[in-house]
């Protein structure tokens, strides 16, 4: 007789009650697990580490708690170390649910027999739970750790649990995690470790403060040697290798690498939450230029700093950024590569490049270097000398001011400002310039950063292509724009490469193997900023020297202060490759561009002192400071007279300096080489 399917007997009242209780317990446990999850977010609070573009360590930062906690990645940790650690600390790690009943039973029996703790029963997961929520080592705490361990096992894989433990395990002092310990004691990541190193890293978390190698080397050695014996017992090594490990010295703790602090801080601020941040920097070049800055700043005033920026032309990658020569000096925490300063004459190459590129002028175009008033603006050369008719290329080589202002007047200050901005430079106008920039732009009467200037010089070095700088490995160009034509950029670089070299520097044409540097210097008003920028050997490099507080440094020029550092920086790049020959396209100059001024000579006139002016003079006689006389037009040389008495020119500056004998009215006369005359009447008065 066939039997039908058996139906389960109906639950009794008592069975229903117990089933309800069990279900309620399960729901309660699930709810508690969700309401009180383990604080796993602490594992993600790691020390940011900034690497160079090759993966070499530049600088790391502590966590908010002041600890060095480096993220542990199992693929980058010696697998044999992982195997030995698990064999000693938690042999059933891959199989238990967070706690090991066998190990706990064995530890409990040992505790009852000895009356004290003789062996641990905690699993790696339980140790992670204790690291996440430190508690006194009591039986209730152990029960909480077991519960937390099961919660962790529900949320993380075994590999993730092992990585979290190796991230947070204590190694003495403020070192947490196997990578921080390996870096501190072995100066490398734990990708490959010898037997003694593995034993030390296994022993330290068991008693991190009592076994600190830098404070308790004897205890550290004893613990390490004991673990080497365990390695023998688990069959990882033989006794001979263990003895070799025991003969190894206990290493001291070394400081972490400290390089590119300004760049590293900026990258960490822009990539918050990231453990590893790869930058565009080159660690070797960064360290070389940092050393150069520290060496050069020794001979300068106490409050002076040096900043440098080196950019690879092809990629526009910033390969070195030195924000200052040292944080022990005034302003050392300010990144001077990003500080807004006055560029002085450093903008002149771009002024001429635009004039050449747009057919406004040519390198051979002549311009008169003589006193001249541009509306209300009366510029003068840095050395207060004037040179008569000069070509624009010679005006650029010798950084003459009057030709630069005359060129900017032809281009238009607004047009020049727009070109620089389109090339990616941030040109900050003075606050008083409410609308259009003025002619002072030619001589650096604006605010710019070293970053801005190096970006512009990189455009010259890259055949006139303007692109933004790249500061991290994944950066992409936001734009690529034509600044000037390739032949224009090449011609400007040729002019800069043949500029007069500083004393003691042998020109590249003479020195074998030396890089040919196309360079330009700049000195801001009041000697507040000294600049030198150059292009050579596939790089654009900029140097700034000055005081971060903007105080003047009388006599400190870009040529004397920054240019020697620039040449030494290029020397550190090594011997340049032989440049490929290029077809020149700029030899022919249009006849219409041979001279700025028209064919008729400007009439002779006196610029200073103006006619019928009252001039305040504080001292009189032969030792007085005197008044510098200036005129425009005519044909030199010019001869000056005051009340019929000839005014002699100073032998050093070539300027006519008039020193009135007393207050009163004077006739001031100038006569050019053709006998043309100009005369004004002025009143000299003192404070009375």
XYZ file of C-alpha atoms in Angstrom, residues 258-553:
296
model
C 61.055 64.466 3.508
C 61.055 66.078 0.083
C 58.856 68.564 -1.821
C 56.809 69.630 1.242
C 54.969 72.470 -0.496
C 54.011 70.364 -3.508
C 53.090 67.387 -1.314
C 50.836 69.455 0.946
C 48.999 70.900 -2.052
C 48.459 67.439 -3.555
C 47.183 66.011 -0.260
C 44.769 68.916 0.117
C 43.472 68.297 -3.414
C 43.180 64.507 -2.936
C 41.746 64.122 0.560
C 41.021 60.539 1.543
C 43.640 59.071 -0.788
C 46.356 56.886 0.731
C 48.787 56.999 -2.190
C 49.066 60.116 -4.341
C 51.289 59.976 -7.396
C 52.718 63.322 -8.481
C 54.479 64.515 -11.628
C 57.691 65.262 -9.704
C 61.012 63.535 -10.260
C 62.464 62.597 -6.867
C 66.097 62.805 -7.982
C 65.783 66.237 -9.597
C 63.653 67.459 -6.688
C 66.315 66.495 -4.151
C 69.110 67.949 -6.296
C 67.392 71.329 -6.601
C 66.434 71.356 -2.909
C 70.098 70.802 -2.067
C 71.083 73.594 -4.474
C 68.629 76.010 -2.832
C 69.859 75.160 0.676
C 73.474 75.584 -0.393
C 72.903 78.897 -2.143
C 70.745 80.465 0.559
C 73.518 80.145 3.155
C 75.303 83.204 1.794
C 72.157 85.369 1.734
C 70.440 87.410 4.433
C 68.623 85.488 7.158
C 65.108 86.302 5.917
C 65.800 85.504 2.251
C 64.276 82.524 0.469
C 64.867 80.792 -2.864
C 62.127 79.214 -4.985
C 62.543 77.117 -8.128
C 60.277 75.398 -10.628
C 61.456 72.928 -13.285
C 59.048 71.876 -16.056
C 59.567 69.266 -18.764
C 58.670 70.857 -22.099
C 57.155 67.850 -23.880
C 54.737 66.848 -21.130
C 54.557 70.167 -19.229
C 55.022 68.018 -16.130
C 56.357 69.846 -13.102
C 59.432 67.723 -12.312
C 60.672 69.818 -9.379
C 59.020 72.426 -7.177
C 61.033 74.157 -4.457
C 58.731 76.531 -2.608
C 61.515 77.733 -0.319
C 65.041 76.936 0.800
C 64.020 75.776 4.279
C 61.210 75.997 6.801
C 63.605 77.071 9.507
C 63.947 80.411 7.697
C 61.375 83.223 7.703
C 58.479 82.493 5.345
C 59.542 78.878 4.894
C 55.953 77.608 5.058
C 54.887 79.805 2.126
C 55.090 78.237 -1.331
C 56.870 81.026 -3.177
C 56.331 79.307 -6.548
C 52.670 80.308 -6.142
C 53.197 83.691 -4.472
C 52.144 86.783 -6.437
C 55.135 89.056 -7.076
C 56.281 91.673 -9.592
C 58.114 90.022 -12.533
C 60.324 92.998 -13.426
C 61.824 92.589 -16.905
C 60.951 88.893 -17.158
C 57.985 89.654 -19.475
C 60.051 91.429 -22.145
C 60.697 88.321 -24.307
C 56.949 87.842 -24.802
C 56.443 91.486 -25.611
C 58.956 91.276 -28.473
C 57.717 87.819 -29.499
C 54.214 89.182 -30.102
C 55.600 92.196 -31.974
C 57.696 89.913 -34.227
C 54.885 87.403 -34.692
C 52.293 89.966 -35.740
C 54.572 91.886 -38.088
C 54.594 94.989 -35.917
C 58.381 94.845 -35.781
C 61.317 92.579 -36.556
C 64.433 91.764 -34.515
C 66.415 94.148 -36.729
C 63.924 96.987 -36.332
C 65.621 100.083 -34.914
C 64.244 102.031 -32.009
C 65.683 105.029 -30.222
C 66.835 104.412 -26.670
C 66.619 107.948 -25.311
C 64.606 109.791 -22.650
C 60.986 109.942 -23.677
C 57.659 110.621 -22.016
C 54.761 108.271 -22.795
C 51.820 110.405 -21.735
C 52.349 110.727 -17.989
C 54.805 107.799 -17.878
C 58.547 108.574 -17.881
C 60.534 105.301 -17.783
C 64.308 105.031 -17.669
C 66.814 102.207 -18.068
C 67.980 100.212 -15.065
C 71.527 101.641 -15.224
C 70.217 105.118 -16.179
C 72.249 105.080 -19.396
C 70.841 105.609 -22.893
C 72.227 104.084 -26.064
C 70.687 105.958 -28.980
C 69.510 103.845 -31.924
C 69.400 100.127 -31.093
C 67.823 97.096 -32.731
C 65.025 95.354 -30.875
C 67.078 92.177 -30.534
C 69.879 94.151 -28.847
C 67.291 95.885 -26.692
C 66.099 92.450 -25.543
C 69.623 91.093 -25.016
C 70.521 94.033 -22.793
C 67.034 94.405 -21.262
C 66.627 98.080 -22.170
C 63.472 99.666 -20.786
C 62.712 102.493 -23.216
C 62.555 100.225 -26.311
C 60.341 97.773 -24.396
C 57.857 100.495 -23.466
C 57.937 101.834 -27.043
C 57.172 98.332 -28.327
C 54.315 97.890 -25.878
C 52.908 101.252 -26.977
C 52.777 99.916 -30.543
C 51.189 96.598 -29.514
C 48.817 98.024 -26.933
C 48.889 97.132 -23.253
C 45.416 95.608 -23.371
C 46.326 93.455 -26.347
C 49.527 92.233 -24.648
C 47.657 91.478 -21.431
C 45.052 89.471 -23.357
C 47.773 87.439 -25.126
C 49.428 86.513 -21.833
C 46.079 85.555 -20.329
C 45.157 83.417 -23.328
C 48.485 81.599 -22.917
C 47.372 80.565 -19.434
C 49.169 83.151 -17.289
C 47.244 84.906 -14.536
C 48.254 88.565 -14.783
C 47.055 90.502 -11.736
C 46.654 94.202 -12.394
C 47.297 96.787 -9.667
C 44.217 97.773 -7.703
C 44.342 101.264 -9.105
C 44.035 99.883 -12.667
C 40.258 99.827 -12.808
C 39.976 99.114 -16.534
C 42.904 98.822 -18.935
C 46.461 97.791 -18.095
C 49.085 100.475 -18.632
C 52.516 100.701 -20.227
C 54.150 99.762 -16.912
C 53.212 96.197 -17.901
C 56.354 96.145 -20.077
C 58.549 96.578 -16.998
C 56.697 94.218 -14.678
C 54.136 96.564 -13.155
C 51.725 93.658 -12.507
C 51.512 90.656 -10.209
C 52.477 87.164 -11.385
C 53.720 83.895 -9.907
C 56.754 81.810 -10.728
C 54.291 79.225 -12.068
C 52.865 81.774 -14.506
C 56.279 82.812 -15.791
C 57.621 79.280 -16.217
C 54.454 78.345 -18.119
C 55.103 81.224 -20.536
C 58.767 80.322 -21.009
C 57.761 76.698 -21.580
C 55.568 77.929 -24.442
C 58.624 79.555 -26.048
C 60.569 76.322 -25.621
C 57.751 74.254 -27.148
C 57.666 76.048 -30.506
C 55.211 78.667 -29.295
C 52.524 76.273 -28.026
C 50.873 77.361 -24.776
C 49.675 74.577 -22.474
C 48.977 74.392 -18.727
C 51.387 72.814 -16.286
C 50.732 69.258 -15.075
C 51.238 68.566 -11.372
C 50.013 64.963 -11.051
C 50.402 61.837 -13.124
C 46.807 61.715 -14.372
C 46.650 65.368 -15.384
C 45.547 66.202 -18.902
C 45.975 69.397 -20.861
C 43.028 71.713 -20.348
C 44.007 73.520 -23.553
C 46.661 73.769 -26.239
C 46.880 77.145 -27.938
C 49.217 78.789 -30.391
C 50.970 81.614 -28.529
C 53.408 82.547 -31.310
C 54.648 80.785 -34.441
C 57.505 78.250 -34.110
C 59.955 80.451 -36.028
C 59.138 83.401 -33.782
C 59.696 81.364 -30.629
C 62.980 80.054 -32.009
C 64.230 83.517 -32.889
C 63.432 84.896 -29.444
C 65.226 81.943 -27.826
C 68.237 82.557 -30.087
C 68.369 86.166 -28.901
C 68.106 85.155 -25.243
C 70.783 82.482 -25.660
C 73.273 85.119 -26.830
C 72.580 87.553 -23.989
C 75.634 88.603 -21.934
C 76.560 85.876 -19.455
C 77.261 86.642 -15.797
C 80.826 86.957 -14.582
C 82.493 83.578 -14.180
C 80.108 81.754 -16.521
C 81.671 80.501 -19.752
C 79.236 80.774 -22.686
C 77.943 77.455 -23.984
C 79.520 78.106 -27.380
C 82.933 77.937 -25.701
C 82.400 75.445 -22.863
C 82.354 71.856 -24.100
C 79.248 69.912 -23.022
C 77.626 72.874 -21.263
C 73.932 73.445 -22.006
C 73.077 76.464 -24.139
C 70.564 78.309 -22.018
C 68.166 80.893 -23.400
C 67.677 83.013 -20.312
C 66.169 86.250 -19.067
C 66.476 87.968 -15.718
C 64.162 90.371 -13.949
C 64.361 92.685 -10.958
C 61.224 94.205 -9.500
C 60.888 97.783 -8.339
C 62.784 98.442 -5.115
C 64.873 95.248 -5.454
C 62.081 93.181 -3.907
C 62.241 90.250 -6.331
C 65.134 88.771 -8.268
C 64.188 86.463 -11.159
C 65.947 84.265 -13.668
C 64.118 82.060 -16.166
C 65.486 79.912 -18.936
C 64.888 77.200 -21.507
C 67.380 74.456 -22.342
C 67.764 70.698 -22.675
C 64.024 70.003 -22.842
C 63.224 71.981 -19.693
C 61.987 75.396 -18.636
C 63.289 76.437 -15.220
C 62.492 79.497 -13.148
C 64.293 80.860 -10.082
C 63.075 83.494 -7.629
C 65.151 85.019 -4.834
C 63.772 87.483 -2.308
C 62.102 87.975 1.025
C 58.616 86.467 1.426
C 57.453 89.602 3.260
C 58.293 91.723 0.196
C 60.938 93.828 1.931
C 63.548 95.458 -0.374
C 67.021 93.973 -0.758
